[in-house]
mmCIF file of C-alpha atoms and ligand atoms in Angstrom:
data_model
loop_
_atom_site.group_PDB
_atom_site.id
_atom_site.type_symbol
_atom_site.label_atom_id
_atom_site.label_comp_id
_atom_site.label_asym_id
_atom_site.label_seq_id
_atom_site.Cartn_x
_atom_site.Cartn_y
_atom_site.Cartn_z
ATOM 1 C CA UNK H 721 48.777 2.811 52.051
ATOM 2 C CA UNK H 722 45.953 2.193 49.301
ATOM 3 C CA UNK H 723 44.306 5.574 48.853
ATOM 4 C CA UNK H 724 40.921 4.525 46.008
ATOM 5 C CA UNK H 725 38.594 1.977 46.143
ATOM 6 C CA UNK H 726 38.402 -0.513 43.148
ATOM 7 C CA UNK H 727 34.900 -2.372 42.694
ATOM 8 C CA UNK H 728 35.677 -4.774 39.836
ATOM 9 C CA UNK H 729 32.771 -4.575 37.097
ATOM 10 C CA UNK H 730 32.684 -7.949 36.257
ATOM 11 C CA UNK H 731 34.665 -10.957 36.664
ATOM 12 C CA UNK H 732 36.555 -10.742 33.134
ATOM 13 C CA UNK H 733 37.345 -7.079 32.840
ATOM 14 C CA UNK H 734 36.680 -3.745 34.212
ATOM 15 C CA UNK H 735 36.941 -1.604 37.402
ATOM 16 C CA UNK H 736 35.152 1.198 38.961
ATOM 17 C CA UNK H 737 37.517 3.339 41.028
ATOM 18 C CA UNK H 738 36.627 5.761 44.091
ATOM 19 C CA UNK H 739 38.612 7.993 46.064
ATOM 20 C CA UNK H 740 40.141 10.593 43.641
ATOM 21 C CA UNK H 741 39.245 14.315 42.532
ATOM 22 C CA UNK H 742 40.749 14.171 39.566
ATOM 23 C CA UNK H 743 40.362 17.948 38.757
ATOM 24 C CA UNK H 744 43.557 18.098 41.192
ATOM 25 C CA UNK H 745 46.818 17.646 40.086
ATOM 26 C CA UNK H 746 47.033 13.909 41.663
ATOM 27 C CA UNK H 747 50.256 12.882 43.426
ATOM 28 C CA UNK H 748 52.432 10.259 42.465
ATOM 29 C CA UNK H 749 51.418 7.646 44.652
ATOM 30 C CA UNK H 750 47.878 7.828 43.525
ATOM 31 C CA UNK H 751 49.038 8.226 39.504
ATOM 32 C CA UNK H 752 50.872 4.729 41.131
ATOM 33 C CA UNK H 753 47.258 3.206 41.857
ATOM 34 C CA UNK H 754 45.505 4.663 39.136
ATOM 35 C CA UNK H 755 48.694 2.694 36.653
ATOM 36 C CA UNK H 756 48.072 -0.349 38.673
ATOM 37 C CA UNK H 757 44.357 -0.648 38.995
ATOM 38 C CA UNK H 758 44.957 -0.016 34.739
ATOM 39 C CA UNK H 759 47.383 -2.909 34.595
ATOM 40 C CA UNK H 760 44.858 -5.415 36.824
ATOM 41 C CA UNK H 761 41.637 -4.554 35.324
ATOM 42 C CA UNK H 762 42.135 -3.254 31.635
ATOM 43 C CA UNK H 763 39.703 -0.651 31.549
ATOM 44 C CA UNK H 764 38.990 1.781 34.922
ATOM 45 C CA UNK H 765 36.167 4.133 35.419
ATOM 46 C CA UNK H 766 35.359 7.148 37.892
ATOM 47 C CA UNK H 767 32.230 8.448 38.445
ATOM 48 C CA UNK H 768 31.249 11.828 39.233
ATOM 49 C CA UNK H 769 34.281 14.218 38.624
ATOM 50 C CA UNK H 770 34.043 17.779 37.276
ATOM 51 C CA UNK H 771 37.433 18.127 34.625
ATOM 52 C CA UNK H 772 37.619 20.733 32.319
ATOM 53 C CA UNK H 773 39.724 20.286 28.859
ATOM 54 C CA UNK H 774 43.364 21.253 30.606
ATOM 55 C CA UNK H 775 42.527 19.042 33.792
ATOM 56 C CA UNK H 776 41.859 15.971 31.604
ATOM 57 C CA UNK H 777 45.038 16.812 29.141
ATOM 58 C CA UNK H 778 47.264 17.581 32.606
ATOM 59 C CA UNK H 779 45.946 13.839 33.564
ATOM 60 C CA UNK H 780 46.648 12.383 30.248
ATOM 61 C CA UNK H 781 50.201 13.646 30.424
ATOM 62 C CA UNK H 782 50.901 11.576 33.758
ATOM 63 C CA UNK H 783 50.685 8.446 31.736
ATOM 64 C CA UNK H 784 52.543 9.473 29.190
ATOM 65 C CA UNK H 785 53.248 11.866 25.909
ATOM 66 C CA UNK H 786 49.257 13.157 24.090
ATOM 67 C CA UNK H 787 48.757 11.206 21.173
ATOM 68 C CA UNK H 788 47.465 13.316 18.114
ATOM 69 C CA UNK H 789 44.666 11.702 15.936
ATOM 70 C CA UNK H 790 45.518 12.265 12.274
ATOM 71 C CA UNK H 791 42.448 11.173 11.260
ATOM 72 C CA UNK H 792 40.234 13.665 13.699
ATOM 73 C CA UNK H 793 43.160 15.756 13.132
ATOM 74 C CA UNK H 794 40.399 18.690 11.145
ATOM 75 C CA UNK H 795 42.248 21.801 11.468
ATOM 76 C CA UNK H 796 39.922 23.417 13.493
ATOM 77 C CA UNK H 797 40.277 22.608 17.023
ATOM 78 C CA UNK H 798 42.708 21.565 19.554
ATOM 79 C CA UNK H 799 44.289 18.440 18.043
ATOM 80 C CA UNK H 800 45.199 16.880 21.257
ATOM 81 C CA UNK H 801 41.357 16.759 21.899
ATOM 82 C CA UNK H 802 38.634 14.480 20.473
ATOM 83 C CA UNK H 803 35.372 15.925 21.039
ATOM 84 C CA UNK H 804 32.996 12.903 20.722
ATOM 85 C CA UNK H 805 29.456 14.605 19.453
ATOM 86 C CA UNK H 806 26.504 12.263 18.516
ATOM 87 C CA UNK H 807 23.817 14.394 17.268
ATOM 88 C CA UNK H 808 19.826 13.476 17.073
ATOM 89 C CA UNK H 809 19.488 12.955 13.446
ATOM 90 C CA UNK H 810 23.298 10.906 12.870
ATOM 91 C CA UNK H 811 23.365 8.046 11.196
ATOM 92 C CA UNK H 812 26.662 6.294 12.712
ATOM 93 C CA UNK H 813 28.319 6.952 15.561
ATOM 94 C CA UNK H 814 32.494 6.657 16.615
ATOM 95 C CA UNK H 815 33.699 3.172 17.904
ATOM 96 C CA UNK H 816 30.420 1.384 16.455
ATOM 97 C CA UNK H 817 32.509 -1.806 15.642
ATOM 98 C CA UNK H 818 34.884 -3.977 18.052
ATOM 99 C CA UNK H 819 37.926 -2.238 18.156
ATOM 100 C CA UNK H 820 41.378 -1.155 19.387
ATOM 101 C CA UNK H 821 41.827 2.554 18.894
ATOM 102 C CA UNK H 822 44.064 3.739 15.851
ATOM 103 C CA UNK H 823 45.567 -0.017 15.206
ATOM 104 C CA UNK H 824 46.595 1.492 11.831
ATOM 105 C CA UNK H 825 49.619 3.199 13.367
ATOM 106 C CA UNK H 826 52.994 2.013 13.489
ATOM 107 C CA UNK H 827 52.885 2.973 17.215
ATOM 108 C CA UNK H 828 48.839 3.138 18.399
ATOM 109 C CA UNK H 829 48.232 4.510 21.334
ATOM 110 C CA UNK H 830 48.516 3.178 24.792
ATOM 111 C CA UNK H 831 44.988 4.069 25.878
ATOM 112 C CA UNK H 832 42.434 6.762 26.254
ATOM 113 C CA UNK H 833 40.859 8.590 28.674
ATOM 114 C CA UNK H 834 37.006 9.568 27.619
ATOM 115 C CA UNK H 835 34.958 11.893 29.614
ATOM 116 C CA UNK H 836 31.130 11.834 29.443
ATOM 117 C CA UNK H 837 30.095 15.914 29.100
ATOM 118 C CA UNK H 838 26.348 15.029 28.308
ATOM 119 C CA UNK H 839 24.944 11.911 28.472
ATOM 120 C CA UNK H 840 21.121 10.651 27.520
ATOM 121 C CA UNK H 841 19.460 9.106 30.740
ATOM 122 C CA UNK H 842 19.407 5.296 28.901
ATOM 123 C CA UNK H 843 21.572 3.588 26.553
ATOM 124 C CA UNK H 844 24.628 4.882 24.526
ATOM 125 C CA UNK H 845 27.021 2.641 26.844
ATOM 126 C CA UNK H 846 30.037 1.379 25.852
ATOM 127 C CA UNK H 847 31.682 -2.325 26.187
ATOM 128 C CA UNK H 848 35.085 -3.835 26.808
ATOM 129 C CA UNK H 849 36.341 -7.243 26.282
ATOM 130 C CA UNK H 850 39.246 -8.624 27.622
ATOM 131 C CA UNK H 851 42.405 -9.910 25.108
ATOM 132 C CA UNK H 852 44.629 -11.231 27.830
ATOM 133 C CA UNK H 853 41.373 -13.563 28.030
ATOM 134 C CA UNK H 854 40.384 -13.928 23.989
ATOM 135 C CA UNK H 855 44.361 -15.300 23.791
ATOM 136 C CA UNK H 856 44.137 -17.140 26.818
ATOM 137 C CA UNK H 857 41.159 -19.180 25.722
ATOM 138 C CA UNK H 858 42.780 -20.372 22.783
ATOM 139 C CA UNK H 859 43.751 -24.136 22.317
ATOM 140 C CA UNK H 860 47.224 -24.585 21.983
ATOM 141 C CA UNK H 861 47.076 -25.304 18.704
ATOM 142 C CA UNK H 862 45.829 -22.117 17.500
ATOM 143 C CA UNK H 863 47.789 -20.262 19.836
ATOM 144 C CA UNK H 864 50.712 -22.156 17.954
ATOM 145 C CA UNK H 865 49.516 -21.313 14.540
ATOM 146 C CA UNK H 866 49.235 -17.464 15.517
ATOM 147 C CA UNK H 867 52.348 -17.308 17.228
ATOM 148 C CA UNK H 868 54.265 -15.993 13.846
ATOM 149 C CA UNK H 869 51.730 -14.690 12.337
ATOM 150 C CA UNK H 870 50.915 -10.624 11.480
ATOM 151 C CA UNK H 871 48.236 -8.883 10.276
ATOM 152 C CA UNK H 872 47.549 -5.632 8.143
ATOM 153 C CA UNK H 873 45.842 -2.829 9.532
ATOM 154 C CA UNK H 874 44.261 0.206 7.499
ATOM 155 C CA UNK H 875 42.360 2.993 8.214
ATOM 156 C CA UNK H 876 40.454 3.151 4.948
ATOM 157 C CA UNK H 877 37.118 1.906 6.307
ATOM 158 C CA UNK H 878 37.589 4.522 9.262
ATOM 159 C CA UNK H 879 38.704 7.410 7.136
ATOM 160 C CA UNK H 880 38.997 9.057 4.000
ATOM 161 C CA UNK H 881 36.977 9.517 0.907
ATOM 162 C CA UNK H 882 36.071 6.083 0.875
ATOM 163 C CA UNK H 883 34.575 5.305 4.222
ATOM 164 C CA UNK H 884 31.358 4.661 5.532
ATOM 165 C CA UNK H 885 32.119 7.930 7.381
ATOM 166 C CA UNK H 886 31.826 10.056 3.518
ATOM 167 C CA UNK H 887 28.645 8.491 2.770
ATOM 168 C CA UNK H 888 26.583 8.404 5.787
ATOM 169 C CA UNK H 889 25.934 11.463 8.739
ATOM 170 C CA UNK H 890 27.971 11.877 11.460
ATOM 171 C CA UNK H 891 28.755 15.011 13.345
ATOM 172 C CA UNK H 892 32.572 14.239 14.829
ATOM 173 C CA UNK H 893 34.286 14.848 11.390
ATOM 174 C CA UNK H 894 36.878 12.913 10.411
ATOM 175 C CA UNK H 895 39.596 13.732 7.329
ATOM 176 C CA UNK H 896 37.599 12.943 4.264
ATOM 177 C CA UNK H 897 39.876 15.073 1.503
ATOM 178 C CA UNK H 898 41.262 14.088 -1.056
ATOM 179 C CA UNK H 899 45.095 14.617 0.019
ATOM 180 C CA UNK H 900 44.121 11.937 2.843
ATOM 181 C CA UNK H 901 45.932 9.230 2.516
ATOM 182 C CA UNK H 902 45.590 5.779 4.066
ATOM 183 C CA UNK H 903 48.070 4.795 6.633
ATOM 184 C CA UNK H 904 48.544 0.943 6.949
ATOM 185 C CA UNK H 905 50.872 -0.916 9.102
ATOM 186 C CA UNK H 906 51.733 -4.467 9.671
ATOM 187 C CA UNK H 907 51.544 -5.974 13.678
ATOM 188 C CA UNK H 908 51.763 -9.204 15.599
ATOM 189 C CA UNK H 909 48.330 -11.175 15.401
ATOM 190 C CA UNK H 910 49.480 -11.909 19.390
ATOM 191 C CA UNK H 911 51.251 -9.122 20.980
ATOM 192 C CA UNK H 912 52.892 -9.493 24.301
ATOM 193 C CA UNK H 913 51.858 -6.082 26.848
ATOM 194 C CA UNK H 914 55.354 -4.159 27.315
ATOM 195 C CA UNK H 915 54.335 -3.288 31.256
ATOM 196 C CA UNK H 916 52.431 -7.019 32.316
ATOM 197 C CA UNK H 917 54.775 -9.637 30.235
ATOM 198 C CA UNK H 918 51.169 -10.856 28.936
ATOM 199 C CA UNK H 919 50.280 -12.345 25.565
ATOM 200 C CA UNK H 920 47.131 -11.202 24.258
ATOM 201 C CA UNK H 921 45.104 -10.921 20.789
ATOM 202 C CA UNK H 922 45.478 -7.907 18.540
ATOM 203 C CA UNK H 923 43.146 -7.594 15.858
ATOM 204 C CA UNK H 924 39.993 -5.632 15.263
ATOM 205 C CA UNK H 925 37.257 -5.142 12.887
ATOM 206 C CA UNK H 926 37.752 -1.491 12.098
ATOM 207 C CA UNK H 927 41.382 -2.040 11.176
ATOM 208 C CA UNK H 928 42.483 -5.382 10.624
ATOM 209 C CA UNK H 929 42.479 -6.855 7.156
ATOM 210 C CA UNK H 930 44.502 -9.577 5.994
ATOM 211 C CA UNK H 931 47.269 -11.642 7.499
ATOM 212 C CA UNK H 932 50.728 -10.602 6.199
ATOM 213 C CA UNK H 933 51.540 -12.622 3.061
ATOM 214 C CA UNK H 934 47.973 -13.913 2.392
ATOM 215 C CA UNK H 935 45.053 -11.894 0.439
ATOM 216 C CA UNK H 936 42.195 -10.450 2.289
ATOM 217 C CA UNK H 937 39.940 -13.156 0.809
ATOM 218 C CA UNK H 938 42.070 -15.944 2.252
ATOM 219 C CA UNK H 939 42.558 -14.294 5.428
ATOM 220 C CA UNK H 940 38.421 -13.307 5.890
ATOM 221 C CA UNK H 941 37.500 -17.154 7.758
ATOM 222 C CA UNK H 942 40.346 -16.981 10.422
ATOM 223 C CA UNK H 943 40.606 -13.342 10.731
ATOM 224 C CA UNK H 944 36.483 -13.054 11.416
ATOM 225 C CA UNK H 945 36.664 -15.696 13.555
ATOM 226 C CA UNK H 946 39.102 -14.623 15.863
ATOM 227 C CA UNK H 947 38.396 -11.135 15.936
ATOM 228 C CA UNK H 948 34.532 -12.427 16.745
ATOM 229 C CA UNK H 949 36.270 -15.046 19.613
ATOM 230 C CA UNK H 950 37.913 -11.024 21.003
ATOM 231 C CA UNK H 951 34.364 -10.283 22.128
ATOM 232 C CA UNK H 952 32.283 -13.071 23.205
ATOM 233 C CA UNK H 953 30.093 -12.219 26.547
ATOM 234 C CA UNK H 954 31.948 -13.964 29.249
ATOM 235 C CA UNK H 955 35.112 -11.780 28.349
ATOM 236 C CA UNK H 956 33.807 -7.959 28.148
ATOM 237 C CA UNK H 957 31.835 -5.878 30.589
ATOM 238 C CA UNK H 958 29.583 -2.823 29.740
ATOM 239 C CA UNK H 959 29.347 0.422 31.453
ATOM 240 C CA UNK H 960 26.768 2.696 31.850
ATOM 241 C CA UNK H 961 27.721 6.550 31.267
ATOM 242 C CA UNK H 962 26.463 9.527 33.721
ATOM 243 C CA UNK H 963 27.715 13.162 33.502
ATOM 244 C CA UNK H 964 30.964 13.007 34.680
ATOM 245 C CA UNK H 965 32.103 9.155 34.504
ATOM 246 C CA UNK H 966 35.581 8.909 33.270
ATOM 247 C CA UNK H 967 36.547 5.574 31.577
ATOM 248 C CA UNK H 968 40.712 5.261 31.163
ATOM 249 C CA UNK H 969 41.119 2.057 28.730
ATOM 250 C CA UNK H 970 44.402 0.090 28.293
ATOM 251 C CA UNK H 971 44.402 0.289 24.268
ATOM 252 C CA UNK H 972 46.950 -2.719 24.257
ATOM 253 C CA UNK H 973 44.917 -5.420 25.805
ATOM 254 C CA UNK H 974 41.246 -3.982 25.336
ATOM 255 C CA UNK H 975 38.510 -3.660 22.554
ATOM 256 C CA UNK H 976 35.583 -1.882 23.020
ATOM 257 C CA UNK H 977 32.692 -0.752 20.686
ATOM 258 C CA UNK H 978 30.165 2.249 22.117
ATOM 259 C CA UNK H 979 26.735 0.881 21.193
ATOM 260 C CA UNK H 980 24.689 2.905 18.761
ATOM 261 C CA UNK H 981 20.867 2.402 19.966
ATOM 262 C CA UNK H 982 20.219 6.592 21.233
ATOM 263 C CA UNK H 983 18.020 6.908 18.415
ATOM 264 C CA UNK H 984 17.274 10.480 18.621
ATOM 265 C CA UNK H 985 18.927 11.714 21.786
ATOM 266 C CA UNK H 986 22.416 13.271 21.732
ATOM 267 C CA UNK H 987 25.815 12.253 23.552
ATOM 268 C CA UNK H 988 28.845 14.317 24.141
ATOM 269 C CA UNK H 989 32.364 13.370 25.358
ATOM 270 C CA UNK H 990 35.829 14.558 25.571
ATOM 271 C CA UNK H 991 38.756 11.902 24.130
ATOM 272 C CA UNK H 992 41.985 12.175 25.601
ATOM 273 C CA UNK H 993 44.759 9.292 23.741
ATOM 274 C CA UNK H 994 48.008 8.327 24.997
ATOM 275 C CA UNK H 995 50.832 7.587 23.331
ATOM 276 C CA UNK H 996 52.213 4.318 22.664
ATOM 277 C CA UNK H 997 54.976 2.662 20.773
ATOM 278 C CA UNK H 998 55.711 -0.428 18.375
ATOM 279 C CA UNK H 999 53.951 -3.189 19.170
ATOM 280 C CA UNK H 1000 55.917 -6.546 19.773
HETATM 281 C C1 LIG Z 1688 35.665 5.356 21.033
HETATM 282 O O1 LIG Z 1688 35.616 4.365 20.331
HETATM 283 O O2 LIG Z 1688 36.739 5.852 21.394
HETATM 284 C C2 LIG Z 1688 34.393 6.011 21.501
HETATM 285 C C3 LIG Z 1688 33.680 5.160 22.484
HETATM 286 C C4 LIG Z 1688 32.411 5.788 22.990
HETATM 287 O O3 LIG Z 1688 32.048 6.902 22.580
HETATM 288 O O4 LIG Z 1688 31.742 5.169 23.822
#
């Protein structure tokens, strides 16, 4: 017996599910629906729950092992927690390019769960597009030509004394020392999901910078192309934050960006990632 309610978001991506207190230590045929409704939609939100820090960590851990950010990794709070602050007077914001979270690891994560703590009453929303979709939409040609290809991801325009993150202010710190170092791995330009069988594309403007065996200047045409073809309107949806929503992302087949047009108001969440593991 179906327990939640799913209200797709759009007809490309995106779900809003009903019918779950997830303060409470949800059983495992929910956990079931909550996996599935992940799986059909790509990204799933909840509205109005109350979760405190242990309560979203305890849901988290139902999906699979906490993924620790090395970059947000600071020292000085709970590294299995990301605590999303925009502030009135910051100049950039986290997530404010198309991307896959944390693409620079060998193993990124599987997804994310963020939690909106404080929210302005307008704007700060964030958008998903679909990659099943951005592969799928491919002529067979291309799909043909990407088929062996790979692709370099770095976190040196995220991170690090080099980033737009050391020159301009933002109040979620990042590792900006000089013992960072970079961390750059190679991964399929199409990867195939491990749970749904299905190809889809897997690069990203935050990360992604060259194809494997080519410079970054020969890659830039085809690489900003089809990283611009991962986010065209027809494949994303957007959702509007309140206090309370909870958006749970599949990191494997989704980009997102969060859209930086507050201006002077303030936005706070609470990140949750998941682990993941090699991409193939
Ligand atoms: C992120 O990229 O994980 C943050 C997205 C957001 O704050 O909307």
């Amino acid at each position: 017996m179906t327990t939640l309610t799913v209200r797709p978001l759009s007809s490309a991506i995106g779900a809003e599910i009903s019918g779950v207190d997830l303060s409470q230590d949800v059983n495992d045929t929910v956990i079931g629906e909550i996996r599935q409704a992940l799986l059909d939609h790509c990204v799933i939100f909840f509205r109005e729950q109350e979760i405190d820090t242990e309560q979203h960590k305890r849901l988290a851990k139902r999906f699979g092992d906490i993924f620790i950010h090395p970059n947000f990794n600071t020292g000085d709070h709970d590294p299995e927690v990301v605590t999303i602050h925009r502030k009135p007077d910051d100049e950039l914001i986290v997530g404010e390019d198309w991307h896959t979270d944390t693409t620079m690891m060998a193993e990124p994560p599987m997804g994310a769960l963020l939690y909106a703590l404080d929210v302005p009453e307008f704007g700060g929303d964030t958008l998903f597009a679909n990659q099943y979709l951005a592969y799928e939409s491919l002529s067979d040609g291309m799909k043909e030509l990407l088929g062996g290809m790979r692709c370099i991801h770095t976190d040196r325009k995220v991170a690090g004394p080099d980033s737009r993150v050391a020159k301009f202010k933002r109040s979620t710190a990042v590792r900006l020392d000089d013992e960072w170092r970079e961390t750059r791995n190679s991964h399929p330009v199409v990867r195939t999901h491990p749970e749904t069988g299905r190809k889809c594309l897997f690069v990203n403007h935050s990360y992604s910078v060259a194809f494997e065996g080519m410079t970054e200047e020969e890659s830039a045409p085809l690489l900003n192309w089809l990283m611009d073809w991962g986010h065209r309107p027809e494949i994303t949806c957007r959702f509007r934050w309140e206090k309370g929503s909870l958006a749970f992302w599949d990191n494997r087949c989704v980009k997102h960006i969060a859209v930086h047009d507050i201006q002077h108001a303030e936005r706070l969440m609470r990140r949750v990632q998941i682990a993941g593991e090699k991409v193939a």
